Short mmCIF file of C-alpha atoms and ligand atoms in Angstrom, two decimals:
data_model
loop_
_atom_site.label_atom_id
_atom_site.label_comp_id
_atom_site.label_asym_id
_atom_site.label_seq_id
_atom_site.Cartn_x
_atom_site.Cartn_y
_atom_site.Cartn_z
CA UNK A 1 6.25 -27.71 -27.90
CA UNK A 2 6.88 -30.14 -29.95
CA UNK A 3 7.20 -28.63 -33.34
CA UNK A 4 4.62 -30.93 -34.79
CA UNK A 5 1.57 -29.53 -32.87
CA UNK A 6 -0.68 -27.51 -35.42
CA UNK A 7 -0.14 -23.53 -34.77
CA UNK A 8 -3.04 -22.01 -33.13
CA UNK A 9 -6.76 -21.32 -34.64
CA UNK A 10 -6.76 -18.20 -33.55
CA UNK A 11 -5.96 -16.10 -37.35
CA UNK A 12 -3.73 -12.94 -36.54
CA UNK A 13 -6.84 -11.10 -36.98
CA UNK A 14 -8.45 -11.89 -34.16
CA UNK A 15 -5.48 -11.44 -32.46
CA UNK A 16 -5.31 -7.77 -33.75
CA UNK A 17 -9.07 -7.35 -31.69
CA UNK A 18 -8.02 -8.93 -28.91
CA UNK A 19 -5.19 -6.04 -28.43
CA UNK A 20 -7.56 -3.37 -29.29
CA UNK A 21 -9.87 -4.15 -26.99
CA UNK A 22 -7.64 -4.79 -24.17
CA UNK A 23 -6.28 -1.06 -24.85
CA UNK A 24 -9.78 -0.39 -24.96
CA UNK A 25 -11.10 -1.60 -21.38
CA UNK A 26 -8.22 -2.93 -19.61
CA UNK A 27 -6.45 -0.23 -17.01
CA UNK A 28 -4.04 2.58 -17.94
CA UNK A 29 -1.85 0.89 -14.72
CA UNK A 30 -2.09 -2.21 -16.88
CA UNK A 31 2.31 -3.25 -17.25
CA UNK A 32 3.28 -5.64 -19.01
CA UNK A 33 1.08 -5.73 -21.53
CA UNK A 34 2.20 -3.22 -22.86
CA UNK A 35 5.64 -3.37 -23.55
CA UNK A 36 4.70 -7.22 -24.61
CA UNK A 37 1.94 -6.81 -26.93
CA UNK A 38 1.56 -10.58 -27.52
CA UNK A 39 -1.31 -12.83 -27.23
CA UNK A 40 -0.15 -16.34 -25.41
CA UNK A 41 -2.51 -19.35 -26.39
CA UNK A 42 0.02 -21.90 -25.29
CA UNK A 43 2.78 -22.98 -23.96
CA UNK A 44 5.70 -25.53 -22.64
CA UNK A 45 8.78 -25.34 -20.54
CA UNK A 46 10.56 -21.81 -21.84
CA UNK A 47 8.46 -21.62 -24.60
CA UNK A 48 5.35 -19.44 -25.35
CA UNK A 49 3.23 -19.57 -28.91
CA UNK A 50 1.20 -16.53 -29.26
CA UNK A 51 -2.02 -16.17 -31.21
CA UNK A 52 -0.66 -15.53 -33.78
CA UNK A 53 1.51 -18.65 -34.30
CA UNK A 54 4.80 -16.57 -33.26
CA UNK A 55 7.20 -18.21 -30.85
CA UNK A 56 9.08 -16.70 -28.35
CA UNK A 57 11.60 -17.72 -25.63
CA UNK A 58 9.90 -16.70 -22.43
CA UNK A 59 13.12 -15.65 -19.81
CA UNK A 60 10.01 -13.64 -18.22
CA UNK A 61 8.38 -16.37 -16.78
CA UNK A 62 5.53 -15.08 -15.05
CA UNK A 63 8.18 -12.63 -12.84
CA UNK A 64 10.06 -15.11 -11.96
CA UNK A 65 6.83 -17.91 -10.75
CA UNK A 66 7.52 -20.06 -13.36
CA UNK A 67 10.78 -22.14 -11.58
CA UNK A 68 10.01 -25.18 -14.03
CA UNK A 69 9.24 -22.93 -17.16
CA UNK A 70 5.78 -23.72 -18.62
CA UNK A 71 3.11 -26.34 -18.30
CA UNK A 72 6.11 -28.57 -16.81
CA UNK A 73 4.39 -32.38 -16.73
CA UNK A 74 4.81 -32.45 -12.88
CA UNK A 75 2.88 -29.65 -12.15
CA UNK A 76 0.25 -30.37 -15.12
CA UNK A 77 0.16 -33.99 -13.12
CA UNK A 78 -0.23 -32.85 -9.40
CA UNK A 79 -2.92 -30.34 -10.30
CA UNK A 80 -4.66 -33.12 -12.65
CA UNK A 81 -4.62 -35.69 -9.21
CA UNK A 82 -6.32 -32.89 -7.11
CA UNK A 83 -8.83 -32.74 -9.62
CA UNK A 84 -9.32 -36.59 -10.50
CA UNK A 85 -9.71 -37.04 -6.25
CA UNK A 86 -13.05 -34.73 -5.91
CA UNK A 87 -11.15 -32.74 -3.14
CA UNK A 88 -12.83 -29.32 -2.71
CA UNK A 89 -11.01 -26.70 -4.64
CA UNK A 90 -11.41 -24.42 -1.81
CA UNK A 91 -11.42 -24.77 1.83
CA UNK A 92 -10.64 -21.37 3.98
CA UNK A 93 -7.54 -22.29 6.05
CA UNK A 94 -9.01 -25.90 6.64
CA UNK A 95 -6.43 -29.22 7.28
CA UNK A 96 -6.53 -31.01 4.41
CA UNK A 97 -3.98 -33.94 3.08
CA UNK A 98 -3.10 -31.15 -0.07
CA UNK A 99 -2.09 -28.53 2.26
CA UNK A 100 -0.45 -31.08 4.68
CA UNK A 101 2.07 -32.92 2.06
CA UNK A 102 2.79 -29.20 0.79
CA UNK A 103 3.76 -27.73 5.05
CA UNK A 104 6.08 -31.49 4.52
CA UNK A 105 7.76 -30.50 2.01
CA UNK A 106 7.73 -26.83 2.05
CA UNK A 107 9.86 -27.00 5.28
CA UNK A 108 12.13 -29.85 4.35
CA UNK A 109 13.55 -27.18 2.15
CA UNK A 110 13.98 -24.63 5.22
CA UNK A 111 17.17 -23.82 6.57
CA UNK A 112 17.76 -26.12 9.29
CA UNK A 113 17.49 -24.23 12.67
CA UNK A 114 14.45 -22.10 11.19
CA UNK A 115 12.80 -25.56 10.18
CA UNK A 116 13.45 -27.29 13.52
CA UNK A 117 11.11 -24.60 14.91
CA UNK A 118 8.93 -22.39 12.44
CA UNK A 119 5.27 -21.51 12.18
CA UNK A 120 3.94 -21.21 8.73
CA UNK A 121 0.77 -18.23 7.97
CA UNK A 122 -1.18 -18.90 5.15
CA UNK A 123 -1.80 -15.71 3.27
CA UNK A 124 -3.63 -14.27 0.79
CA UNK A 125 -2.51 -15.27 -2.67
CA UNK A 126 -0.01 -12.53 -2.84
CA UNK A 127 3.74 -11.61 -2.46
CA UNK A 128 2.26 -8.50 -1.15
CA UNK A 129 -0.11 -10.10 1.56
CA UNK A 130 2.50 -12.33 2.94
CA UNK A 131 4.44 -8.83 3.31
CA UNK A 132 1.33 -7.66 4.62
CA UNK A 133 1.23 -10.33 6.83
CA UNK A 134 4.82 -10.40 7.49
CA UNK A 135 4.71 -6.75 8.70
CA UNK A 136 1.22 -7.54 11.02
CA UNK A 137 3.51 -10.02 12.29
CA UNK A 138 5.96 -8.51 13.17
CA UNK A 139 4.73 -5.65 15.31
CA UNK A 140 2.13 -7.88 16.83
CA UNK A 141 5.42 -9.40 18.53
CA UNK A 142 7.30 -6.30 20.02
CA UNK A 143 5.14 -4.45 20.19
CA UNK A 144 6.71 -1.56 17.85
CA UNK A 145 5.11 0.29 15.01
CA UNK A 146 8.19 1.62 13.00
CA UNK A 147 10.72 -0.84 9.74
CA UNK A 148 13.61 -0.26 8.76
CA UNK A 149 13.55 -0.98 4.81
CA UNK A 150 16.27 -0.49 1.89
CA UNK A 151 16.87 1.70 -0.92
CA UNK A 152 15.25 -0.03 -4.77
CA UNK A 153 13.18 -2.33 -2.61
CA UNK A 154 10.37 -3.71 -3.62
CA UNK A 155 8.37 -5.42 -1.67
CA UNK A 156 4.09 -4.96 -3.90
CA UNK A 157 1.81 -2.95 -4.41
CA UNK A 158 -0.41 -3.12 -0.80
CA UNK A 159 -0.17 0.03 1.56
CA UNK A 160 2.40 -1.65 4.17
CA UNK A 161 4.88 -3.18 1.15
CA UNK A 162 4.15 -0.16 -0.70
CA UNK A 163 5.77 1.81 1.92
CA UNK A 164 8.37 -1.06 1.87
CA UNK A 165 9.18 0.04 -1.19
CA UNK A 166 11.91 2.30 -2.79
CA UNK A 167 9.63 4.76 -3.81
CA UNK A 168 7.58 5.34 -1.14
CA UNK A 169 8.00 8.17 1.52
CA UNK A 170 6.48 6.99 5.21
CA UNK A 171 7.08 7.85 8.44
CA UNK A 172 7.14 4.87 9.49
CA UNK A 173 9.74 4.30 7.78
CA UNK A 174 13.23 4.03 7.89
CA UNK A 175 15.10 4.08 4.69
CA UNK A 176 18.66 2.95 4.83
CA UNK A 177 21.04 2.93 2.04
CA UNK A 178 21.49 -1.45 0.08
CA UNK A 179 24.92 -1.79 -1.04
CA UNK A 180 24.97 -1.29 -4.69
CA UNK A 181 28.06 -2.40 -5.76
CA UNK A 182 28.05 -0.24 -9.34
CA UNK A 183 26.05 3.09 -8.15
CA UNK A 184 28.08 2.66 -4.92
CA UNK A 185 26.63 6.05 -2.68
CA UNK A 186 30.10 6.44 -1.16
CA UNK A 187 31.67 6.79 -4.60
CA UNK A 188 33.71 3.00 -3.17
CA UNK A 189 31.61 -0.35 -4.22
CA UNK A 190 32.75 -3.74 -3.38
CA UNK A 191 32.96 -5.11 0.25
CA UNK A 192 34.09 -1.57 1.65
CA UNK A 193 30.54 0.10 -0.08
CA UNK A 194 28.61 -2.68 1.90
CA UNK A 195 30.33 -2.29 4.78
CA UNK A 196 29.84 1.91 5.25
CA UNK A 197 26.15 0.90 4.58
CA UNK A 198 25.78 -1.18 7.12
CA UNK A 199 28.32 1.24 9.87
CA UNK A 200 25.21 3.61 8.80
CA UNK A 201 22.71 1.29 9.96
CA UNK A 202 24.55 0.77 12.55
CA UNK A 203 24.75 4.21 13.73
CA UNK A 204 21.89 5.30 12.97
CA UNK A 205 19.73 2.79 15.03
CA UNK A 206 22.29 3.98 17.74
CA UNK A 207 21.38 7.67 17.65
CA UNK A 208 18.95 8.65 19.96
CA UNK A 209 18.72 11.80 17.41
CA UNK A 210 18.72 9.86 14.07
CA UNK A 211 14.52 10.04 13.98
CA UNK A 212 14.24 6.44 14.12
CA UNK A 213 10.86 5.43 14.78
CA UNK A 214 11.23 2.30 17.35
CA UNK A 215 11.83 -0.45 14.49
CA UNK A 216 9.41 -3.85 14.34
CA UNK A 217 11.90 -5.37 12.07
CA UNK A 218 13.91 -5.01 9.00
CA UNK A 219 12.98 -6.95 5.72
CA UNK A 220 14.93 -6.53 2.71
CA UNK A 221 15.63 -8.78 -0.11
CA UNK A 222 19.03 -10.93 -0.86
CA UNK A 223 18.84 -9.86 -3.92
CA UNK A 224 16.44 -7.00 -4.93
CA UNK A 225 15.37 -8.21 -8.12
CA UNK A 226 12.35 -5.40 -9.32
CA UNK A 227 15.20 -2.89 -7.73
CA UNK A 228 17.60 -4.28 -10.60
CA UNK A 229 19.57 -6.94 -10.18
CA UNK A 230 21.59 -6.28 -7.39
CA UNK A 231 22.77 -9.02 -5.11
CA UNK A 232 23.70 -7.95 -1.38
CA UNK A 233 26.93 -9.48 -0.64
CA UNK A 234 26.98 -12.41 1.93
CA UNK A 235 29.34 -10.86 4.45
CA UNK A 236 26.42 -7.15 4.38
CA UNK A 237 23.58 -9.49 5.03
CA UNK A 238 25.57 -11.55 8.02
CA UNK A 239 25.86 -7.91 9.51
CA UNK A 240 21.96 -7.04 9.29
CA UNK A 241 21.72 -10.24 11.10
CA UNK A 242 24.08 -9.34 13.45
CA UNK A 243 22.75 -5.65 13.67
CA UNK A 244 19.04 -6.78 13.80
CA UNK A 245 20.01 -9.59 16.72
CA UNK A 246 21.84 -7.50 18.65
CA UNK A 247 18.62 -5.26 19.30
CA UNK A 248 16.21 -7.86 18.91
CA UNK A 249 15.17 -6.23 15.77
CA UNK A 250 13.61 -9.53 13.56
CA UNK A 251 14.84 -9.91 10.30
CA UNK A 252 12.25 -10.34 7.13
CA UNK A 253 13.96 -11.89 4.49
CA UNK A 254 11.53 -11.30 1.25
CA UNK A 255 12.21 -14.14 -0.84
CA UNK A 256 9.30 -14.11 -3.48
CA UNK A 257 11.27 -13.73 -6.46
CA UNK A 258 14.82 -15.44 -5.26
CA UNK A 259 13.27 -18.19 -3.62
CA UNK A 260 12.84 -21.78 -5.12
CA UNK A 261 15.82 -22.24 -6.21
CA UNK A 262 16.48 -19.20 -8.68
CA UNK A 263 19.71 -18.14 -7.22
CA UNK A 264 22.08 -21.54 -6.73
CA UNK A 265 20.31 -22.63 -3.24
CA UNK A 266 17.23 -23.04 -2.53
CA UNK A 267 16.28 -20.09 -0.78
CA UNK A 268 18.69 -17.12 -0.81
CA UNK A 269 19.47 -16.15 2.06
CA UNK A 270 21.65 -20.21 2.33
CA UNK A 271 24.76 -18.37 0.70
CA UNK A 272 25.28 -16.31 3.81
CA UNK A 273 24.13 -18.55 6.31
CA UNK A 274 21.51 -16.42 7.48
CA UNK A 275 18.66 -17.80 9.39
CA UNK A 276 16.16 -14.73 9.16
CA UNK A 277 13.25 -14.25 12.24
CA UNK A 278 10.81 -14.52 9.01
CA UNK A 279 10.64 -15.87 5.41
CA UNK A 280 8.02 -14.15 3.23
CA UNK A 281 7.17 -16.76 -0.15
CA UNK A 282 5.45 -17.09 -3.09
CA UNK A 283 5.43 -17.04 -6.63
CA UNK A 284 7.30 -19.90 -7.20
CA UNK A 285 6.07 -21.75 -4.59
CA UNK A 286 2.46 -22.02 -6.09
CA UNK A 287 4.04 -24.41 -9.16
CA UNK A 288 2.94 -21.14 -11.26
CA UNK A 289 -0.48 -20.88 -9.85
CA UNK A 290 -1.19 -18.24 -6.59
CA UNK A 291 0.05 -19.27 -3.85
CA UNK A 292 1.62 -17.52 -1.02
CA UNK A 293 2.99 -18.03 2.54
CA UNK A 294 5.24 -16.44 5.35
CA UNK A 295 7.64 -18.73 7.93
CA UNK A 296 8.57 -17.44 10.98
CA UNK A 297 10.93 -18.66 14.41
CA UNK A 298 7.51 -20.04 16.57
CA UNK A 299 7.99 -17.27 19.54
CA UNK A 300 6.82 -14.74 16.97
CA UNK A 301 3.26 -16.37 16.62
CA UNK A 302 1.91 -14.03 19.76
CA UNK A 303 -1.40 -12.75 17.39
CA UNK A 304 -4.10 -13.99 17.97
CA UNK A 305 -7.30 -16.90 16.46
CA UNK A 306 -8.41 -14.05 13.26
CA UNK A 307 -5.83 -11.87 13.43
CA UNK A 308 -5.12 -12.52 10.05
CA UNK A 309 -7.86 -13.84 8.09
CA UNK A 310 -8.77 -13.65 4.77
CA UNK A 311 -10.83 -16.61 2.24
CA UNK A 312 -8.17 -17.30 -0.40
CA UNK A 313 -5.44 -19.01 1.76
CA UNK A 314 -6.34 -22.51 0.97
CA UNK A 315 -5.88 -23.24 -3.39
CA UNK A 316 -5.24 -26.80 -3.68
CA UNK A 317 -4.68 -27.36 -6.80
CA UNK A 318 -1.89 -24.19 -5.83
CA UNK A 319 -0.51 -25.98 -2.75
CA UNK A 320 -0.63 -30.07 -4.59
CA UNK A 321 1.58 -27.46 -8.31
CA UNK A 322 3.45 -25.87 -5.87
CA UNK A 323 4.72 -29.49 -3.83
CA UNK A 324 5.47 -31.02 -6.84
CA UNK A 325 7.98 -27.62 -7.93
CA UNK A 326 9.49 -27.60 -4.70
CA UNK A 327 10.58 -31.52 -5.18
CA UNK A 328 10.98 -31.91 -8.11
CA UNK A 329 13.53 -28.72 -7.33
CA UNK A 330 15.05 -30.40 -4.23
CA UNK A 331 15.29 -34.04 -6.27
CA UNK A 332 16.82 -32.93 -9.51
CA UNK A 333 18.82 -30.58 -7.82
CA UNK A 334 17.94 -27.51 -9.95
CA UNK A 335 19.56 -25.08 -8.03
CA UNK A 336 22.62 -26.08 -7.96
CA UNK A 337 22.23 -25.70 -12.03
CA UNK A 338 20.55 -22.51 -11.80
CA UNK A 339 24.27 -21.48 -10.02
CA UNK A 340 26.37 -23.00 -12.79
CA UNK A 341 24.20 -22.27 -15.65
CA UNK A 342 23.82 -18.95 -14.56
CA UNK A 343 27.65 -18.33 -14.07
CA UNK A 344 28.35 -19.22 -17.68
CA UNK A 345 25.42 -16.69 -18.80
CA UNK A 346 26.88 -14.21 -16.77
CA UNK A 347 30.47 -15.28 -17.99
CA UNK A 348 29.13 -14.37 -21.30
CA UNK A 349 27.89 -11.69 -20.94
CA UNK A 350 30.67 -9.85 -19.42
CA UNK A 351 32.11 -10.75 -22.70
CA UNK A 352 30.01 -9.13 -24.60
CA UNK A 353 30.08 -6.18 -22.07
CA UNK A 354 33.53 -5.82 -23.80
CA UNK A 355 31.85 -4.75 -27.11
CA UNK A 356 29.30 -2.40 -25.78
CA UNK A 357 30.26 0.67 -23.52
CA UNK A 358 26.48 0.79 -23.65
CA UNK A 359 26.48 -2.22 -20.98
CA UNK A 360 27.69 -0.43 -17.86
CA UNK A 361 26.96 -3.64 -15.20
CA UNK A 362 26.23 -7.17 -15.33
CA UNK A 363 25.47 -8.73 -12.19
CA UNK A 364 23.09 -11.59 -10.41
CA UNK A 365 22.88 -14.63 -8.53
CA UNK A 366 22.11 -18.02 -10.31
CA UNK A 367 19.08 -17.70 -12.92
CA UNK A 368 18.48 -13.82 -11.34
CA UNK A 369 20.53 -12.19 -14.27
CA UNK A 370 20.47 -7.91 -15.06
CA UNK A 371 22.60 -6.08 -17.51
CA UNK A 372 22.30 -2.22 -16.58
CA UNK A 373 22.31 0.06 -20.06
CA UNK A 374 24.05 3.53 -19.94
CA UNK A 375 24.78 6.16 -22.32
CA UNK A 376 28.62 6.57 -22.29
CA UNK A 377 28.71 9.10 -24.11
CA UNK A 378 27.25 11.43 -21.39
CA UNK A 379 29.99 12.36 -20.28
CA UNK A 380 28.88 15.73 -17.87
CA UNK A 381 26.25 13.06 -16.09
CA UNK A 382 28.61 10.78 -15.03
CA UNK A 383 29.19 10.26 -11.48
CA UNK A 384 31.80 8.57 -9.50
CA UNK A 385 32.72 7.45 -13.27
CA UNK A 386 29.35 6.19 -13.33
CA UNK A 387 27.54 7.07 -16.74
CA UNK A 388 23.50 8.21 -16.68
CA UNK A 389 21.75 5.22 -16.56
CA UNK A 390 19.83 4.32 -20.64
CA UNK A 391 16.33 3.43 -19.65
CA UNK A 392 15.54 4.88 -23.91
CA UNK A 393 18.23 1.89 -24.89
CA UNK A 394 16.94 -0.28 -22.48
CA UNK A 395 12.95 -0.02 -23.50
CA UNK A 396 14.71 -0.35 -27.05
CA UNK A 397 16.70 -3.34 -26.34
CA UNK A 398 13.74 -5.04 -24.86
CA UNK A 399 11.72 -4.08 -28.60
CA UNK A 400 14.47 -5.60 -30.37
CA UNK A 401 14.18 -8.97 -28.33
CA UNK A 402 11.01 -9.05 -29.03
CA UNK A 403 10.38 -8.71 -32.63
CA UNK A 404 13.58 -12.15 -32.53
CA UNK A 405 11.47 -13.73 -30.48
CA UNK A 406 12.91 -13.00 -26.72
CA UNK A 407 11.06 -11.92 -23.74
CA UNK A 408 12.88 -9.72 -21.30
CA UNK A 409 12.12 -8.01 -18.52
CA UNK A 410 13.33 -3.96 -17.09
CA UNK A 411 14.08 -3.25 -13.85
CA UNK A 412 15.99 -1.14 -11.86
CA UNK A 413 15.88 2.16 -10.46
CA UNK A 414 15.57 4.08 -13.72
CA UNK A 415 13.94 1.01 -15.78
CA UNK A 416 17.62 0.61 -17.62
CA UNK A 417 18.09 -2.60 -16.46
CA UNK A 418 17.57 -5.71 -18.56
CA UNK A 419 16.68 -9.03 -16.65
CA UNK A 420 16.77 -12.22 -17.13
CA UNK A 421 14.23 -14.90 -15.19
CA UNK A 422 14.54 -18.37 -17.11
CA UNK A 423 12.55 -21.54 -15.52
CA UNK A 424 15.70 -23.20 -13.84
CA UNK A 425 15.51 -26.01 -16.80
CA UNK A 426 16.73 -23.47 -19.10
CA UNK A 427 19.45 -26.24 -21.62
CA UNK A 428 22.66 -25.10 -22.38
CA UNK A 429 21.28 -24.96 -25.75
CA UNK A 430 18.27 -22.93 -24.56
CA UNK A 431 20.35 -20.83 -22.96
CA UNK A 432 22.85 -19.95 -26.02
CA UNK A 433 19.93 -19.12 -28.07
CA UNK A 434 18.33 -16.63 -25.67
CA UNK A 435 22.59 -14.92 -25.52
CA UNK A 436 22.29 -14.94 -29.20
CA UNK A 437 19.35 -13.03 -29.73
CA UNK A 438 20.06 -10.43 -26.55
CA UNK A 439 23.29 -9.77 -28.29
CA UNK A 440 21.80 -9.35 -31.81
CA UNK A 441 18.90 -7.02 -30.65
CA UNK A 442 21.49 -5.20 -28.46
CA UNK A 443 23.37 -4.12 -31.39
CA UNK A 444 20.04 -3.23 -33.32
CA UNK A 445 18.92 -0.76 -30.58
CA UNK A 446 22.64 0.94 -30.51
CA UNK A 447 22.51 1.55 -33.78
CA UNK A 448 18.59 2.51 -34.08
CA UNK A 449 18.64 5.70 -32.11
CA UNK A 450 15.06 6.44 -33.72
CA UNK A 451 13.42 3.56 -32.05
CA UNK A 452 15.29 4.42 -29.57
CA UNK A 453 13.71 7.81 -28.86
CA UNK A 454 10.04 6.35 -30.00
CA UNK A 455 9.82 3.89 -27.64
CA UNK A 456 11.66 6.16 -24.84
CA UNK A 457 9.24 8.22 -25.30
CA UNK A 458 5.81 6.12 -25.13
CA UNK A 459 7.65 4.17 -21.69
N1 PMP B 501 8.20 -9.14 -2.91
C1 PMP B 501 9.45 -9.20 -3.95
C2 PMP B 501 11.18 -9.35 -4.00
C3 PMP B 501 8.99 -9.81 -5.11
O1 PMP B 501 9.77 -9.22 -6.42
C4 PMP B 501 7.68 -9.33 -6.10
C5 PMP B 501 6.66 -9.03 -7.26
N2 PMP B 501 7.55 -8.54 -8.16
C6 PMP B 501 6.97 -8.62 -3.91
C7 PMP B 501 7.17 -8.95 -3.26
C8 PMP B 501 5.42 -9.06 -5.05
O2 PMP B 501 4.45 -9.71 -5.24
P1 PMP B 501 3.70 -9.77 -5.73
O3 PMP B 501 3.31 -9.26 -6.88
O4 PMP B 501 2.87 -11.21 -5.89
O5 PMP B 501 2.61 -8.72 -5.11
#
C-alpha cells in the first residue's frame, strides 16, 4: 500500500461497533476472529489495514492461501479481464476457455509422471471438499472402505475429512504415527524415529490380527501444517510410497497447504521425488479465491458420471486468478525463493532460540515455519528430555505480535506452535521486520505472566 494513500474513512468507533455486532451475531464456533479482533478494510502484499487505520504485516495469509500476498496486480488483472470480457461467472462444470487455460497451467506444474497420465476433478471450492472427493475416488476405485491416516493430521471439517484428521475416532480409519522429530513417540527422533514409524506402519498392515480395515488409500500431508508445522523426512515419504505401492494402496498427498511453492518446491512431494496417486489441492491454486481440485492417475477414474457433483465447481474468477498465480510463481521461481528465504529465517529463529529457553523447537520447510513454545521449568512433566507445551505463552505471543502490527497463526497439538505463512513475495526487509517484531513479542510475553494467564484462559 502506498504510504500516501489516505487512511480508511471508517472511524475507530465504527470498528468497535462492527466487532461488537460480530460477537453478538456470529457463531460461537468462529475462530480467527477471536484472537485477531481487527476489521480489515484494505490490503496489499504483506500488509493489511484495519478500519482504525492500523497496519499489520500479515503472516497468516488467509491460512496459507495468499501465495502472492493480498491483491497482487497480476491476480487483480486476471479477475478484471474475465469481468470485462462478459464471460459467464457461473458455469457448473462446463468447459470454458478460462478453465481450459487453468488446467493447462496446472498440469504444467505437476510431477511429469503424473501429468502425463492425469485426470482432474473439480469439486466444491474448499480443501475439505477435495479431501472428500479423494476419499470417495479411492474407495470407488479399490472397492475397499478403510483409510490410513496419521497422528496430528488435519484434512478439513466435513465428515470424511474430519475422520481422517488426528482428533477423530473412526473405526474405518487406522491411525499411524507421523514422524514428529521433536516429540518422537519412540524417544529417538530424527531419521531413526521416522524409520521406526515406517516399520510400525508396515508391520501393522501385514499383521492379519492388526485390526486394520482393508485400506482404500493412505492420506498424508508432506508437511503437517495445522498439526504444528512438521516436515516429514523425505526418506520416510519414500518409504510410505514403497509400502503403499507394494500393497496396491493409493497414496493421497494432501497439498492443500504445502502447494504452489510454499515449501521450496512447487509441490512439496517433489523434495522426496515421490509421485502420489492422488493430489489434493486448494488454497493458493485459486489465487485467493475459493477453488479446489484433485488430480489423480487416470486408471483410478472409474467412478460413474455424476459420482461427485456439486453446484460450485466452475468459479471462473478463481480459475483465472489461480492460473495467473500458478504462472507467476513458476515464471518468477518463487518456490526457490521460498526455500532460500525460509532457510535463512529458520537459521535466524534458531539463533533466537539460543536466548529463549521457552523456544523448544524451530522447524519448517520453505516459508512454512513453526516455533514450538514450551515450559522449560516444568521438569516434572518433561518426557524424554522434551518439556511440556506452553499454549498460554503461545497465545500471549500472538497477542503481543498483534500489538506490534504482526499477524501470526497458532497451531500444533496443543496450540503452542507459533506459525508463519508469509506470502512468497516477502522481501528481505519485510522478513527482517517480521522477525524483529516476533522477537520483541516473545520477550514481552515472557516478561508478562499476567497476560499469559489471561490469554491462556480465554482460549
Ligand atoms: N488439508 C490441509 C492440509 C489443510 O491445511 C486444510 C486447511 N487448513 C484443509 C485440508 C482444509 O481446507 P479448507 O479449510 O479449505 O476446507
